[in-house]
Amino acid sequence: LLLDILAKHNVKATFFLIGQYVQQRREIVRRIVTEGHEIGNHTFSHPNLALSSRGKLLQEILLCEASLHIAKVDPASLKCELRVEMRQGPPQTPSASEVKEQIQHVRQLSATRLFRPPFGARRPHTLRLARELGYTPVMWSVTCFDWKETTADRVERHAIRQIRGGDVILMHDGGHTHLGANRRATIEATDRLISRYKNEGFEFVTIPAMMSSSS
């Protein structure tokens, strides 16, 4: 597991998690949190938010947040609420009062305050609504092109070509279409990159730690 590599190097990372897979592998979420890593909201089903309505966006964020919270504390009331949400039909455009109510609900859950839109795709209202819900949108500056079949050498080369310091590095520990994607190349490359850049004096930190040091 990628978590084993991070533990080996005593490095903390930030994981942006997809809600529907959180539901299936809650034990991994608990391990991520227990070992001191940060988590972020990456929507429930990983849709292209540039093509999504405000109602769909709100539903995706809320369902993911509920999934993350359940994975951490597992209250029966939230399980029931999540099932009800999932039985609903196509999301409607929420009224201002409904959005306000949902904002209060999300802030009470407080599993994470970080949000990343799938594929990086968004429209102006996407990040605006995320901020209204209390999230800090987080993008990236280094991409390793590891969401498709690749090799550790290629992943490493992509990273080395872009890393300058102060970067947010995008890597994938799974796939967005199904569980069980082969990420051995990413795991091996992560091991190499941490060793390489630690030897050069770089430090690896979580997104909140990075934001805190720059404020």
CSV table of C-alpha atoms in Angstrom, one decimal:
chain,number,residue,atom,x,y,z
A,1,LEU,CA,0.0,0.0,0.0
A,2,LEU,CA,1.0,3.6,-0.5
A,3,LEU,CA,0.4,4.2,3.2
A,4,ASP,CA,3.2,1.7,3.9
A,5,ILE,CA,5.6,3.8,1.8
A,6,LEU,CA,4.6,7.0,3.5
A,7,ALA,CA,5.1,5.4,6.9
A,8,LYS,CA,8.5,4.1,5.9
A,9,HIS,CA,9.7,7.6,5.1
A,10,ASN,CA,7.6,9.3,7.9
A,11,VAL,CA,5.9,11.5,5.4
A,12,LYS,CA,2.3,12.8,5.8
A,13,ALA,CA,0.2,13.3,2.7
A,14,THR,CA,-3.2,14.7,1.8
A,15,PHE,CA,-5.8,12.2,0.3
A,16,PHE,CA,-8.7,13.6,-1.7
A,17,LEU,CA,-11.3,10.8,-1.4
A,18,ILE,CA,-14.2,9.7,-3.5
A,19,GLY,CA,-17.3,9.1,-1.4
A,20,GLN,CA,-18.6,5.9,-3.0
A,21,TYR,CA,-15.3,4.2,-2.5
A,22,VAL,CA,-15.0,5.5,1.0
A,23,GLN,CA,-18.2,3.6,1.8
A,24,GLN,CA,-16.6,0.4,0.5
A,25,ARG,CA,-13.2,0.7,2.2
A,26,ARG,CA,-13.8,2.6,5.5
A,27,GLU,CA,-10.9,0.8,7.2
A,28,ILE,CA,-8.5,2.5,4.8
A,29,VAL,CA,-10.0,5.9,5.6
A,30,ARG,CA,-9.6,5.2,9.3
A,31,ARG,CA,-6.0,4.2,8.8
A,32,ILE,CA,-5.3,7.4,6.8
A,33,VAL,CA,-6.6,9.5,9.6
A,34,THR,CA,-5.1,7.5,12.4
A,35,GLU,CA,-1.6,7.7,10.8
A,36,GLY,CA,-1.8,11.5,10.7
A,37,HIS,CA,-2.6,12.2,7.0
A,38,GLU,CA,-5.1,14.7,5.9
A,39,ILE,CA,-8.3,14.0,3.9
A,40,GLY,CA,-10.2,16.1,1.4
A,41,ASN,CA,-13.6,16.0,-0.4
A,42,HIS,CA,-13.3,14.7,-4.0
A,43,THR,CA,-17.1,14.4,-4.5
A,44,PHE,CA,-19.2,11.2,-4.2
A,45,SER,CA,-19.0,9.8,-7.7
A,46,HIS,CA,-16.2,11.8,-9.5
A,47,PRO,CA,-18.3,13.6,-12.1
A,48,ASN,CA,-17.1,16.4,-14.4
A,49,LEU,CA,-18.3,19.4,-12.5
A,50,ALA,CA,-17.9,21.7,-15.4
A,51,LEU,CA,-21.0,19.9,-16.8
A,52,SER,CA,-22.9,19.7,-13.5
A,53,SER,CA,-25.6,21.9,-12.1
A,54,ARG,CA,-25.5,23.7,-8.8
A,55,GLY,CA,-27.9,21.1,-7.4
A,56,LYS,CA,-25.7,18.2,-8.6
A,57,LEU,CA,-22.6,19.8,-7.2
A,58,LEU,CA,-24.2,20.3,-3.8
A,59,GLN,CA,-25.4,16.6,-3.7
A,60,GLU,CA,-22.0,15.3,-4.7
A,61,ILE,CA,-20.2,17.3,-2.0
A,62,LEU,CA,-22.7,16.5,0.7
A,63,LEU,CA,-22.8,12.8,0.0
A,64,CYS,CA,-19.0,12.6,0.0
A,65,GLU,CA,-18.8,14.6,3.3
A,66,ALA,CA,-21.3,12.2,4.9
A,67,SER,CA,-19.3,9.2,3.7
A,68,LEU,CA,-16.1,10.6,5.1
A,69,HIS,CA,-17.8,11.4,8.4
A,70,ILE,CA,-19.4,7.9,8.7
A,71,ALA,CA,-16.0,6.3,8.0
A,72,LYS,CA,-14.6,8.2,10.9
A,73,VAL,CA,-17.4,8.0,13.5
A,74,ASP,CA,-20.0,5.7,12.1
A,75,PRO,CA,-23.2,7.1,13.6
A,76,ALA,CA,-26.4,5.2,12.6
A,77,SER,CA,-28.3,8.4,12.1
A,78,LEU,CA,-25.9,9.5,9.3
A,79,LYS,CA,-26.1,6.1,7.7
A,80,CYS,CA,-29.8,6.5,7.4
A,81,GLU,CA,-29.6,10.0,6.1
A,82,LEU,CA,-27.1,9.0,3.4
A,83,ARG,CA,-29.4,6.2,2.2
A,84,VAL,CA,-32.3,8.6,1.9
A,85,GLU,CA,-30.1,11.1,-0.1
A,86,MET,CA,-29.1,8.3,-2.5
A,87,ARG,CA,-32.7,7.2,-3.2
A,88,GLN,CA,-33.6,10.7,-4.5
A,89,GLY,CA,-33.9,11.3,-8.3
A,90,PRO,CA,-32.0,13.9,-10.3
A,91,PRO,CA,-30.9,16.7,-8.1
A,92,GLN,CA,-33.0,19.9,-8.4
A,93,THR,CA,-31.6,23.4,-8.1
A,94,PRO,CA,-31.7,24.2,-4.4
A,95,SER,CA,-33.3,27.3,-3.0
A,96,ALA,CA,-31.2,29.8,-1.0
A,97,SER,CA,-32.7,28.6,2.2
A,98,GLU,CA,-31.9,24.9,1.3
A,99,VAL,CA,-28.3,25.8,0.5
A,100,LYS,CA,-28.0,27.7,3.8
A,101,GLU,CA,-29.4,24.6,5.7
A,102,GLN,CA,-27.0,22.3,3.9
A,103,ILE,CA,-24.1,24.6,4.6
A,104,GLN,CA,-24.8,24.4,8.3
A,105,HIS,CA,-25.1,20.6,8.1
A,106,VAL,CA,-21.8,20.2,6.3
A,107,ARG,CA,-20.0,22.4,8.8
A,108,GLN,CA,-21.3,20.3,11.6
A,109,LEU,CA,-19.9,17.2,10.0
A,110,SER,CA,-16.4,18.7,9.6
A,111,ALA,CA,-14.7,15.6,8.3
A,112,THR,CA,-12.6,17.9,6.1
A,113,ARG,CA,-12.3,21.5,5.0
A,114,LEU,CA,-10.5,20.7,1.7
A,115,PHE,CA,-12.1,20.2,-1.7
A,116,ARG,CA,-10.8,19.2,-5.1
A,117,PRO,CA,-13.0,19.1,-8.2
A,118,PRO,CA,-12.6,15.8,-10.2
A,119,PHE,CA,-10.3,16.2,-13.3
A,120,GLY,CA,-9.7,19.8,-12.1
A,121,ALA,CA,-12.9,20.7,-14.1
A,122,ARG,CA,-15.0,23.5,-12.8
A,123,ARG,CA,-17.1,26.6,-13.6
A,124,PRO,CA,-17.1,29.8,-11.6
A,125,HIS,CA,-20.1,28.5,-9.5
A,126,THR,CA,-18.2,25.3,-8.6
A,127,LEU,CA,-15.5,26.9,-6.4
A,128,ARG,CA,-17.9,29.6,-5.2
A,129,LEU,CA,-20.3,27.0,-3.8
A,130,ALA,CA,-17.4,25.0,-2.3
A,131,ARG,CA,-16.2,28.1,-0.5
A,132,GLU,CA,-19.8,28.8,0.7
A,133,LEU,CA,-19.8,25.3,2.2
A,134,GLY,CA,-16.6,26.2,4.1
A,135,TYR,CA,-14.1,24.4,1.9
A,136,THR,CA,-10.8,25.5,0.6
A,137,PRO,CA,-10.5,24.4,-3.0
A,138,VAL,CA,-7.1,22.8,-3.7
A,139,MET,CA,-5.6,22.3,-7.2
A,140,TRP,CA,-2.1,21.1,-8.0
A,141,SER,CA,1.1,22.3,-9.7
A,142,VAL,CA,2.8,19.0,-10.6
A,143,THR,CA,1.0,16.2,-12.4
A,144,CYS,CA,2.6,12.8,-12.9
A,145,PHE,CA,0.1,11.3,-15.5
A,146,ASP,CA,-0.4,8.2,-13.4
A,147,TRP,CA,-4.2,7.8,-13.7
A,148,LYS,CA,-3.6,5.6,-16.8
A,149,GLU,CA,-1.3,2.6,-17.3
A,150,THR,CA,2.3,3.7,-16.9
A,151,THR,CA,5.6,2.8,-15.3
A,152,ALA,CA,7.4,4.0,-12.3
A,153,ASP,CA,10.2,5.4,-14.5
A,154,ARG,CA,7.6,7.6,-16.4
A,155,VAL,CA,5.9,8.8,-13.2
A,156,GLU,CA,9.3,9.7,-11.7
A,157,ARG,CA,10.4,11.5,-14.9
A,158,HIS,CA,7.2,13.6,-15.1
A,159,ALA,CA,7.6,14.7,-11.4
A,160,ILE,CA,11.3,15.5,-11.7
A,161,ARG,CA,10.7,17.7,-14.8
A,162,GLN,CA,8.2,19.8,-12.9
A,163,ILE,CA,9.2,19.9,-9.2
A,164,ARG,CA,10.9,23.2,-8.1
A,165,GLY,CA,9.8,23.4,-4.5
A,166,GLY,CA,6.6,24.6,-2.9
A,167,ASP,CA,4.6,22.3,-5.2
A,168,VAL,CA,1.4,20.4,-4.8
A,169,ILE,CA,2.1,17.1,-6.4
A,170,LEU,CA,-0.8,15.2,-8.0
A,171,MET,CA,-0.6,11.4,-7.8
A,172,HIS,CA,-3.3,8.7,-7.7
A,173,ASP,CA,-3.6,5.7,-5.3
A,174,GLY,CA,-6.7,4.3,-7.1
A,175,GLY,CA,-9.0,4.7,-10.0
A,176,HIS,CA,-12.1,6.8,-10.4
A,177,THR,CA,-14.1,4.2,-12.3
A,178,HIS,CA,-13.7,1.2,-10.1
A,179,LEU,CA,-11.9,-0.1,-7.0
A,180,GLY,CA,-8.7,-2.2,-7.5
A,181,ALA,CA,-6.9,-0.1,-10.1
A,182,ASN,CA,-3.2,-1.1,-10.5
A,183,ARG,CA,-1.1,1.6,-8.9
A,184,ARG,CA,2.2,-0.2,-8.4
A,185,ALA,CA,4.0,2.3,-10.7
A,186,THR,CA,2.8,5.2,-8.5
A,187,ILE,CA,3.8,3.4,-5.3
A,188,GLU,CA,7.3,2.6,-6.6
A,189,ALA,CA,7.8,6.1,-8.0
A,190,THR,CA,6.6,7.7,-4.7
A,191,ASP,CA,9.2,5.7,-2.8
A,192,ARG,CA,11.9,6.9,-5.2
A,193,LEU,CA,10.8,10.5,-5.2
A,194,ILE,CA,10.6,10.8,-1.5
A,195,SER,CA,14.1,9.4,-1.1
A,196,ARG,CA,15.5,11.6,-3.9
A,197,TYR,CA,14.1,14.9,-2.6
A,198,LYS,CA,14.6,14.2,1.1
A,199,ASN,CA,18.3,13.7,0.2
A,200,GLU,CA,18.2,17.1,-1.5
A,201,GLY,CA,16.8,18.8,1.6
A,202,PHE,CA,13.2,19.0,0.6
A,203,GLU,CA,10.4,18.5,3.1
A,204,PHE,CA,7.0,16.8,2.4
A,205,VAL,CA,4.0,18.2,4.2
A,206,THR,CA,0.2,18.1,4.1
A,207,ILE,CA,-1.9,20.7,2.4
A,208,PRO,CA,-3.0,22.4,5.7
A,209,ALA,CA,0.6,22.5,6.9
A,210,MET,CA,1.7,24.0,3.6
A,211,MET,CA,-1.1,26.7,3.8
A,212,SER,CA,-0.2,27.4,7.4
A,213,SER,CA,3.5,28.0,6.7
A,214,SER,CA,2.7,30.4,3.8
A,215,SER,CA,0.2,32.5,5.8
